Amino acid sequence: MDRTSALPDGRSPASDVKALLLIATAVLLIALNLRIPTTALGPLLPEIRADLDSGETFLSLLTTIPLALTLVVAPFVPQVTSRFGMNRIIGWALIGIIGATLIRSIPTTVTLLVGTVILGIAIAVGTVLGPAAIASQRIQWRGPLTGVYTMALSLGPAMALGLTVPVMRLTGFDWRQTLMLWSVIGIVGLILWGGYTRSLTSPQSAVLSRDLIASPVAGEKIGLRGALADSRVWVLAFYLGVTSLTFYTVSAWLPTIFFMDGISAASVGGYTSLINIVSLPFAFVVPVALRRGWGPVVAPIAPLPAVIGIAMYLIMGSTSVLWVALLLGLAQGMCLGVSYDQIVQYAKSPEHASAVSAVTSTVGVAIGSAGPLLYGYGLESTGAYVVPLGGLALLILIQATAGLWTSRPKS
């Protein structure tokens, strides 16, 4: 059979492959831009403190403002998107990320803060619309695209944490110029997204309409109010929120735990990086597995490796550190894949995906940002990591129970 022959609907296999590669690469770049600009700031905080002679409160603002703006901006994204169009708003979000990254490189404290605010708004918009963009694709593409998206959400922090300081030393740039270099990722992402949106005007793109999610029936509530009134959306938000909470808590406090048990600084960095590296393949594979009907099994099981890892560390201490890192990375990748693919699968349309993502992103960030604070309070109150680590394990067990509900077939 001639592989170049047209498909029954008039498309050619070659054009299908090109279209999939284009949207997959665009989704990859979008997800990287949602993580790299904020995560890259962490390794440069000592340089920023020395240059600006600023205290911890100001430095904390640089990392918390983007997170806090998600709580403010996300609920309004579906309404703005319905007026101006999803593809256009995603393009403007990428422009905002690029512009904010460049503004932060201007050598004044005011521009640093202004750039951080613009960056937070743009990232909040992109975070809500990422799942909606995937939900607008052909059904058979959504699993792999979600895998690319969730994998990139782990790859972005790994790149930013691992490459920012080496790039600064290699180029001889200061911290502002180093941050500016990351705008290249945004520029490439914008070019690819522009190429994708232009491809939608081709005659072949008309066949997409047959593969998209069926439009909701008249009177069905799919907007933000409908999502807020949907109990399953709140459970999805809780699942995503605990995934975020575990990630932020482990990122903030795992090095301290290892230090408390006498593990060297070099080893601590290696084990912490290993978590992100291990998560990458599982973040990609899990959404594909869920599309094959494995959701009822994978969703409740995905958080359990983290519980096992925490239990091992509480029992065995630093001798189990390698296994702990591997198990935490496995859980992180699986939970990311489950969280976002369930949002995409539950969506009745791209517009509904936007509304569901707005709720889950807002609630998820609220839950996730509380993790490091609560863990720090528990550590300070008890003087040991046993109680806060045990509390984290208990919360993750509740997340696994929630997975039994979120993985049910939608009605």
Short mmCIF file of C-alpha atoms in Angstrom, two decimals:
data_model
loop_
_atom_site.label_atom_id
_atom_site.label_comp_id
_atom_site.label_asym_id
_atom_site.label_seq_id
_atom_site.Cartn_x
_atom_site.Cartn_y
_atom_site.Cartn_z
CA MET A 1 0.00 0.00 0.00
CA ASP A 2 1.35 3.44 -0.91
CA ARG A 3 2.08 5.31 2.32
CA THR A 4 1.81 8.61 0.52
CA SER A 5 -1.75 7.96 -0.64
CA ALA A 6 -4.47 10.16 0.77
CA LEU A 7 -6.55 9.08 3.74
CA PRO A 8 -10.33 8.65 3.26
CA ASP A 9 -10.97 12.22 4.42
CA GLY A 10 -8.51 13.71 1.94
CA ARG A 11 -5.56 14.13 4.29
CA SER A 12 -2.19 12.57 3.51
CA PRO A 13 -0.17 10.64 6.13
CA ALA A 14 2.76 13.00 5.58
CA SER A 15 0.64 16.08 6.28
CA ASP A 16 -0.74 14.42 9.41
CA VAL A 17 2.76 13.73 10.73
CA LYS A 18 3.88 17.29 10.00
CA ALA A 19 0.81 18.74 11.71
CA LEU A 20 1.31 16.56 14.79
CA LEU A 21 5.00 17.42 15.03
CA LEU A 22 4.21 21.13 14.73
CA ILE A 23 1.56 21.21 17.45
CA ALA A 24 3.60 18.86 19.70
CA THR A 25 6.66 21.11 19.46
CA ALA A 26 4.52 24.20 20.07
CA VAL A 27 2.94 22.57 23.15
CA LEU A 28 6.41 21.60 24.40
CA LEU A 29 7.66 25.19 24.09
CA ILE A 30 4.53 26.62 25.72
CA ALA A 31 4.95 24.35 28.75
CA LEU A 32 8.67 25.18 29.03
CA ASN A 33 7.80 28.87 29.08
CA LEU A 34 5.39 28.31 31.96
CA ARG A 35 8.22 27.02 34.18
CA ILE A 36 11.65 28.25 33.07
CA PRO A 37 11.31 32.05 33.61
CA THR A 38 10.31 31.67 37.27
CA THR A 39 12.44 28.64 38.16
CA ALA A 40 15.59 30.19 36.65
CA LEU A 41 15.41 32.91 39.30
CA GLY A 42 16.16 30.49 42.15
CA PRO A 43 19.83 29.71 41.33
CA LEU A 44 20.48 33.45 40.81
CA LEU A 45 19.07 34.68 44.15
CA PRO A 46 22.53 34.99 45.78
CA GLU A 47 23.68 37.16 42.85
CA ILE A 48 20.51 39.26 43.02
CA ARG A 49 20.84 39.72 46.79
CA ALA A 50 24.44 40.89 46.46
CA ASP A 51 23.72 43.20 43.52
CA LEU A 52 20.59 44.87 44.90
CA ASP A 53 21.57 44.63 48.58
CA SER A 54 18.05 43.36 49.23
CA GLY A 55 16.61 41.25 52.00
CA GLU A 56 14.79 37.95 51.99
CA THR A 57 11.37 39.63 51.91
CA PHE A 58 12.03 41.34 48.57
CA LEU A 59 13.56 38.17 47.12
CA SER A 60 10.53 36.19 48.25
CA LEU A 61 8.29 38.60 46.34
CA LEU A 62 10.10 37.77 43.10
CA THR A 63 9.19 34.11 43.47
CA THR A 64 5.73 34.42 45.06
CA ILE A 65 4.22 37.18 42.87
CA PRO A 66 3.84 34.93 39.78
CA LEU A 67 2.28 32.22 41.94
CA ALA A 68 -0.10 34.65 43.64
CA LEU A 69 -1.19 36.19 40.34
CA THR A 70 -2.47 32.81 39.18
CA LEU A 71 -5.07 33.03 41.96
CA VAL A 72 -6.16 36.47 40.71
CA VAL A 73 -5.93 36.06 36.93
CA ALA A 74 -6.97 32.46 36.25
CA PRO A 75 -10.71 32.89 36.99
CA PHE A 76 -10.99 35.62 34.32
CA VAL A 77 -9.18 33.75 31.54
CA PRO A 78 -12.19 31.81 30.18
CA GLN A 79 -14.22 35.01 29.75
CA VAL A 80 -11.38 36.81 27.98
CA THR A 81 -10.75 33.77 25.80
CA SER A 82 -14.40 33.51 24.71
CA ARG A 83 -14.22 37.11 23.52
CA PHE A 84 -10.85 37.18 21.74
CA GLY A 85 -10.19 33.51 20.90
CA MET A 86 -7.94 30.91 22.52
CA ASN A 87 -5.18 30.85 19.91
CA ARG A 88 -4.82 34.63 19.96
CA ILE A 89 -4.70 34.79 23.77
CA ILE A 90 -2.05 32.07 23.93
CA GLY A 91 0.02 34.08 21.45
CA TRP A 92 -0.34 37.19 23.59
CA ALA A 93 0.63 35.18 26.67
CA LEU A 94 3.85 34.11 24.95
CA ILE A 95 4.52 37.72 23.95
CA GLY A 96 3.94 38.72 27.58
CA ILE A 97 6.43 36.11 28.81
CA ILE A 98 9.05 37.30 26.31
CA GLY A 99 8.45 40.97 27.09
CA ALA A 100 8.48 40.40 30.85
CA THR A 101 11.73 38.45 30.63
CA LEU A 102 13.33 41.32 28.72
CA ILE A 103 11.91 43.98 31.07
CA ARG A 104 13.42 42.14 34.04
CA SER A 105 16.85 42.53 32.44
CA ILE A 106 16.67 46.35 32.56
CA PRO A 107 18.93 47.41 35.47
CA THR A 108 16.44 48.96 37.89
CA THR A 109 14.50 47.50 40.79
CA VAL A 110 11.23 48.90 39.42
CA THR A 111 11.61 47.13 36.08
CA LEU A 112 12.46 43.91 37.91
CA LEU A 113 9.17 44.11 39.80
CA VAL A 114 7.15 45.24 36.77
CA GLY A 115 8.58 42.43 34.67
CA THR A 116 7.76 39.94 37.42
CA VAL A 117 4.12 41.11 37.54
CA ILE A 118 3.70 40.91 33.75
CA LEU A 119 5.37 37.50 33.79
CA GLY A 120 2.96 36.26 36.46
CA ILE A 121 -0.07 37.40 34.47
CA ALA A 122 1.16 35.82 31.24
CA ILE A 123 2.06 32.53 32.94
CA ALA A 124 -1.35 32.39 34.64
CA VAL A 125 -3.06 32.78 31.25
CA GLY A 126 -0.86 30.11 29.66
CA THR A 127 -1.41 27.73 32.57
CA VAL A 128 -5.18 27.89 32.13
CA LEU A 129 -5.14 27.59 28.34
CA GLY A 130 -2.52 24.84 27.99
CA PRO A 131 -5.04 22.01 28.60
CA ALA A 132 -7.62 23.85 26.47
CA ALA A 133 -5.20 23.95 23.54
CA ILE A 134 -4.73 20.19 23.82
CA ALA A 135 -8.49 19.63 24.12
CA SER A 136 -8.94 21.41 20.78
CA GLN A 137 -6.89 18.75 18.96
CA ARG A 138 -7.94 15.46 17.37
CA ILE A 139 -8.95 12.82 19.87
CA GLN A 140 -6.13 10.45 18.94
CA TRP A 141 -3.56 13.21 19.48
CA ARG A 142 -4.64 14.34 22.93
CA GLY A 143 -2.90 11.61 24.92
CA PRO A 144 0.56 12.11 23.36
CA LEU A 145 0.17 15.90 23.45
CA THR A 146 -0.73 15.81 27.15
CA GLY A 147 2.33 13.63 27.68
CA VAL A 148 4.52 16.20 25.94
CA TYR A 149 2.93 18.97 28.01
CA THR A 150 3.36 17.29 31.40
CA MET A 151 6.86 16.09 30.56
CA ALA A 152 7.83 19.67 29.71
CA LEU A 153 6.45 20.89 33.04
CA SER A 154 9.15 18.76 34.69
CA LEU A 155 11.80 19.38 32.02
CA GLY A 156 11.50 23.17 32.40
CA PRO A 157 12.56 23.29 36.07
CA ALA A 158 15.30 20.73 35.42
CA MET A 159 16.71 22.90 32.61
CA ALA A 160 16.44 26.13 34.59
CA LEU A 161 18.00 24.72 37.76
CA GLY A 162 20.73 22.82 35.95
CA LEU A 163 21.76 25.27 33.23
CA THR A 164 21.26 28.82 34.54
CA VAL A 165 24.45 29.13 36.61
CA PRO A 166 26.68 27.21 34.14
CA VAL A 167 25.43 29.44 31.30
CA MET A 168 26.12 32.56 33.38
CA ARG A 169 29.69 31.41 34.06
CA LEU A 170 30.28 30.31 30.46
CA THR A 171 29.07 33.58 28.91
CA GLY A 172 30.38 35.91 31.60
CA PHE A 173 26.95 37.57 31.80
CA ASP A 174 25.50 39.05 34.96
CA TRP A 175 22.28 37.70 36.45
CA ARG A 176 20.06 40.08 34.43
CA GLN A 177 21.61 39.14 31.11
CA THR A 178 21.41 35.46 32.05
CA LEU A 179 17.68 35.76 32.71
CA MET A 180 17.32 37.57 29.40
CA LEU A 181 18.86 34.62 27.55
CA TRP A 182 15.91 32.45 28.53
CA SER A 183 13.67 34.69 26.39
CA VAL A 184 14.98 32.69 23.41
CA ILE A 185 12.73 29.81 24.51
CA GLY A 186 9.76 32.17 24.41
CA ILE A 187 10.66 33.55 20.98
CA VAL A 188 10.96 30.07 19.48
CA GLY A 189 7.68 29.10 21.12
CA LEU A 190 5.94 32.15 19.68
CA ILE A 191 7.25 31.40 16.18
CA LEU A 192 6.03 27.80 16.38
CA TRP A 193 2.64 28.81 17.76
CA GLY A 194 2.30 31.36 14.97
CA GLY A 195 3.10 28.66 12.43
CA TYR A 196 0.50 26.38 13.98
CA THR A 197 -2.25 29.02 13.98
CA ARG A 198 -1.49 29.90 10.35
CA SER A 199 -1.80 26.22 9.42
CA LEU A 200 -5.39 26.27 10.69
CA THR A 201 -6.39 28.38 7.68
CA SER A 202 -5.47 25.60 5.25
CA PRO A 203 -8.28 23.58 3.58
CA GLN A 204 -7.05 20.38 5.26
CA SER A 205 -7.73 21.82 8.70
CA ALA A 206 -11.45 21.65 8.07
CA VAL A 207 -11.41 17.92 8.74
CA LEU A 208 -10.51 18.61 12.36
CA SER A 209 -14.10 19.50 13.13
CA ARG A 210 -15.14 15.86 12.86
CA ASP A 211 -12.54 14.76 15.40
CA LEU A 212 -13.08 17.39 18.05
CA ILE A 213 -15.15 16.93 21.18
CA ALA A 214 -18.81 17.17 20.44
CA SER A 215 -20.34 20.51 21.27
CA PRO A 216 -22.36 20.49 24.49
CA VAL A 217 -26.10 20.39 24.22
CA ALA A 218 -28.10 23.58 24.59
CA GLY A 219 -28.52 24.69 28.18
CA GLU A 220 -25.62 22.58 29.48
CA LYS A 221 -23.43 24.57 31.87
CA ILE A 222 -19.85 24.52 30.61
CA GLY A 223 -18.69 28.00 31.62
CA LEU A 224 -16.88 29.01 34.77
CA ARG A 225 -20.07 28.89 36.83
CA GLY A 226 -20.79 25.40 35.58
CA ALA A 227 -17.26 24.28 36.46
CA LEU A 228 -17.55 25.81 39.94
CA ALA A 229 -20.80 23.93 40.51
CA ASP A 230 -19.32 20.61 39.37
CA SER A 231 -18.12 18.50 42.32
CA ARG A 232 -15.88 16.42 40.09
CA VAL A 233 -13.99 19.53 38.99
CA TRP A 234 -13.20 20.25 42.65
CA VAL A 235 -11.85 16.73 43.12
CA LEU A 236 -9.72 17.18 40.00
CA ALA A 237 -8.49 20.45 41.49
CA PHE A 238 -7.63 18.71 44.76
CA TYR A 239 -5.69 16.01 42.92
CA LEU A 240 -3.72 18.62 40.97
CA GLY A 241 -3.29 20.72 44.13
CA VAL A 242 -1.71 17.89 46.13
CA THR A 243 0.54 17.14 43.15
CA SER A 244 1.70 20.77 43.24
CA LEU A 245 1.96 20.79 47.03
CA THR A 246 4.18 17.72 46.99
CA PHE A 247 6.39 19.21 44.28
CA TYR A 248 6.80 22.59 46.01
CA THR A 249 7.33 21.04 49.44
CA VAL A 250 9.90 18.53 48.23
CA SER A 251 11.72 21.20 46.20
CA ALA A 252 11.84 23.60 49.15
CA TRP A 253 12.54 21.25 52.05
CA LEU A 254 14.08 18.00 50.81
CA PRO A 255 17.59 19.53 50.67
CA THR A 256 17.18 20.67 54.29
CA ILE A 257 16.06 17.18 55.35
CA PHE A 258 19.09 15.63 53.69
CA PHE A 259 21.41 18.21 55.26
CA MET A 260 19.95 17.45 58.69
CA ASP A 261 20.97 13.82 58.21
CA GLY A 262 24.54 14.69 57.23
CA ILE A 263 24.36 14.27 53.44
CA SER A 264 26.90 16.46 51.61
CA ALA A 265 25.87 19.53 49.64
CA ALA A 266 27.02 18.04 46.33
CA SER A 267 25.03 14.86 46.93
CA VAL A 268 21.95 16.81 47.97
CA GLY A 269 21.95 18.67 44.66
CA GLY A 270 22.35 15.44 42.72
CA TYR A 271 19.52 13.66 44.49
CA THR A 272 17.19 16.66 44.13
CA SER A 273 17.90 16.88 40.40
CA LEU A 274 17.37 13.13 40.06
CA ILE A 275 13.73 13.54 41.12
CA ASN A 276 13.00 15.82 38.14
CA ILE A 277 14.95 13.62 35.73
CA VAL A 278 13.15 10.44 36.78
CA SER A 279 9.75 12.14 36.45
CA LEU A 280 10.22 12.99 32.75
CA PRO A 281 9.46 9.66 31.04
CA PHE A 282 6.56 8.88 33.38
CA ALA A 283 5.00 12.30 32.82
CA PHE A 284 4.99 11.49 29.10
CA VAL A 285 3.88 7.84 29.22
CA VAL A 286 1.05 8.10 31.76
CA PRO A 287 -1.34 10.24 29.62
CA VAL A 288 -0.95 7.74 26.79
CA ALA A 289 -1.71 4.87 29.19
CA LEU A 290 -4.80 6.67 30.47
CA ARG A 291 -6.11 6.87 26.90
CA ARG A 292 -5.93 3.09 26.75
CA GLY A 293 -8.30 2.70 29.67
CA TRP A 294 -5.79 2.47 32.52
CA GLY A 295 -7.18 5.50 34.38
CA PRO A 296 -9.01 3.63 37.17
CA VAL A 297 -5.75 1.83 38.00
CA VAL A 298 -3.13 4.52 37.40
CA ALA A 299 -4.89 7.52 39.03
CA PRO A 300 -5.09 6.04 42.55
CA ILE A 301 -1.73 4.28 42.29
CA ALA A 302 0.28 7.26 40.95
CA PRO A 303 0.75 9.04 44.33
CA LEU A 304 1.68 5.86 46.26
CA PRO A 305 5.40 5.71 45.33
CA ALA A 306 5.81 9.04 47.17
CA VAL A 307 4.18 7.54 50.27
CA ILE A 308 6.49 4.53 50.07
CA GLY A 309 9.52 6.79 49.64
CA ILE A 310 8.59 8.93 52.64
CA ALA A 311 7.97 5.83 54.76
CA MET A 312 11.36 4.39 53.74
CA TYR A 313 13.14 7.59 54.75
CA LEU A 314 11.37 7.76 58.10
CA ILE A 315 12.34 4.16 58.83
CA MET A 316 15.78 3.86 57.22
CA GLY A 317 17.05 7.46 57.17
CA SER A 318 19.80 8.60 54.82
CA THR A 319 20.69 5.04 53.77
CA SER A 320 17.55 5.01 51.62
CA VAL A 321 18.15 8.38 49.96
CA LEU A 322 18.63 7.03 46.44
CA TRP A 323 15.43 4.98 46.56
CA VAL A 324 13.58 7.95 48.02
CA ALA A 325 14.64 10.18 45.12
CA LEU A 326 13.65 7.53 42.57
CA LEU A 327 10.24 6.96 44.16
CA LEU A 328 9.49 10.68 44.51
CA GLY A 329 10.43 11.24 40.87
CA LEU A 330 8.22 8.32 39.78
CA ALA A 331 5.24 9.72 41.72
CA GLN A 332 5.83 13.28 40.49
CA GLY A 333 5.84 12.26 36.84
CA MET A 334 2.84 9.96 37.14
CA CYS A 335 0.76 12.47 39.12
CA LEU A 336 1.49 15.27 36.64
CA GLY A 337 0.39 13.05 33.77
CA VAL A 338 -2.77 11.96 35.59
CA SER A 339 -3.69 15.48 36.74
CA TYR A 340 -3.59 17.19 33.36
CA ASP A 341 -4.84 14.33 31.24
CA GLN A 342 -7.91 13.95 33.45
CA ILE A 343 -8.66 17.65 32.93
CA VAL A 344 -8.37 17.27 29.14
CA GLN A 345 -10.42 14.06 29.08
CA TYR A 346 -13.17 15.50 31.26
CA ALA A 347 -13.59 18.55 29.04
CA LYS A 348 -16.68 18.59 26.84
CA SER A 349 -15.13 21.22 24.53
CA PRO A 350 -12.07 23.49 24.42
CA GLU A 351 -14.17 26.19 26.10
CA HIS A 352 -15.14 23.79 28.87
CA ALA A 353 -11.49 22.77 29.22
CA SER A 354 -10.61 26.44 29.74
CA ALA A 355 -13.22 26.78 32.51
CA VAL A 356 -12.20 23.53 34.22
CA SER A 357 -8.53 24.49 33.97
CA ALA A 358 -9.26 27.92 35.47
CA VAL A 359 -10.79 26.30 38.55
CA THR A 360 -8.20 23.55 38.91
CA SER A 361 -5.29 25.96 38.38
CA THR A 362 -6.60 28.43 40.96
CA VAL A 363 -7.37 25.81 43.59
CA GLY A 364 -4.24 23.85 42.72
CA VAL A 365 -1.97 26.85 43.23
CA ALA A 366 -3.72 27.73 46.49
CA ILE A 367 -3.17 24.21 47.84
CA GLY A 368 0.32 23.90 46.39
CA SER A 369 1.63 27.18 47.75
CA ALA A 370 0.51 26.24 51.27
CA GLY A 371 2.73 23.14 51.33
CA PRO A 372 6.16 24.68 52.06
CA LEU A 373 4.63 27.03 54.65
CA LEU A 374 2.84 24.25 56.53
CA TYR A 375 5.88 21.99 56.38
CA GLY A 376 8.11 24.76 57.71
CA TYR A 377 5.69 25.41 60.55
CA GLY A 378 5.63 21.73 61.45
CA LEU A 379 9.41 21.52 61.36
CA GLU A 380 9.80 24.61 63.53
CA SER A 381 7.12 23.49 66.00
CA THR A 382 8.43 19.97 66.52
CA GLY A 383 12.14 20.45 65.84
CA ALA A 384 12.17 17.33 63.65
CA TYR A 385 11.00 16.31 60.20
CA VAL A 386 9.05 13.22 61.30
CA VAL A 387 5.70 14.96 61.92
CA PRO A 388 5.62 17.18 58.79
CA LEU A 389 6.82 14.32 56.56
CA GLY A 390 4.19 12.05 58.07
CA GLY A 391 1.54 14.71 57.46
CA LEU A 392 2.63 15.00 53.82
CA ALA A 393 2.39 11.22 53.39
CA LEU A 394 -1.13 11.24 54.87
CA LEU A 395 -2.25 13.97 52.47
CA ILE A 396 -0.83 12.02 49.53
CA LEU A 397 -2.80 8.96 50.65
CA ILE A 398 -5.96 11.08 50.54
CA GLN A 399 -4.96 12.14 47.03
CA ALA A 400 -4.74 8.47 46.02
CA THR A 401 -8.27 7.96 47.35
CA ALA A 402 -9.45 10.96 45.31
CA GLY A 403 -7.98 9.27 42.24
CA LEU A 404 -10.63 6.55 42.57
CA TRP A 405 -13.26 9.22 41.90
CA THR A 406 -11.48 11.35 39.29
CA SER A 407 -10.74 8.30 37.12
CA ARG A 408 -14.37 7.25 36.77
CA PRO A 409 -15.77 7.49 33.22
CA LYS A 410 -17.49 10.83 32.73
CA SER A 411 -21.25 10.74 32.45
#
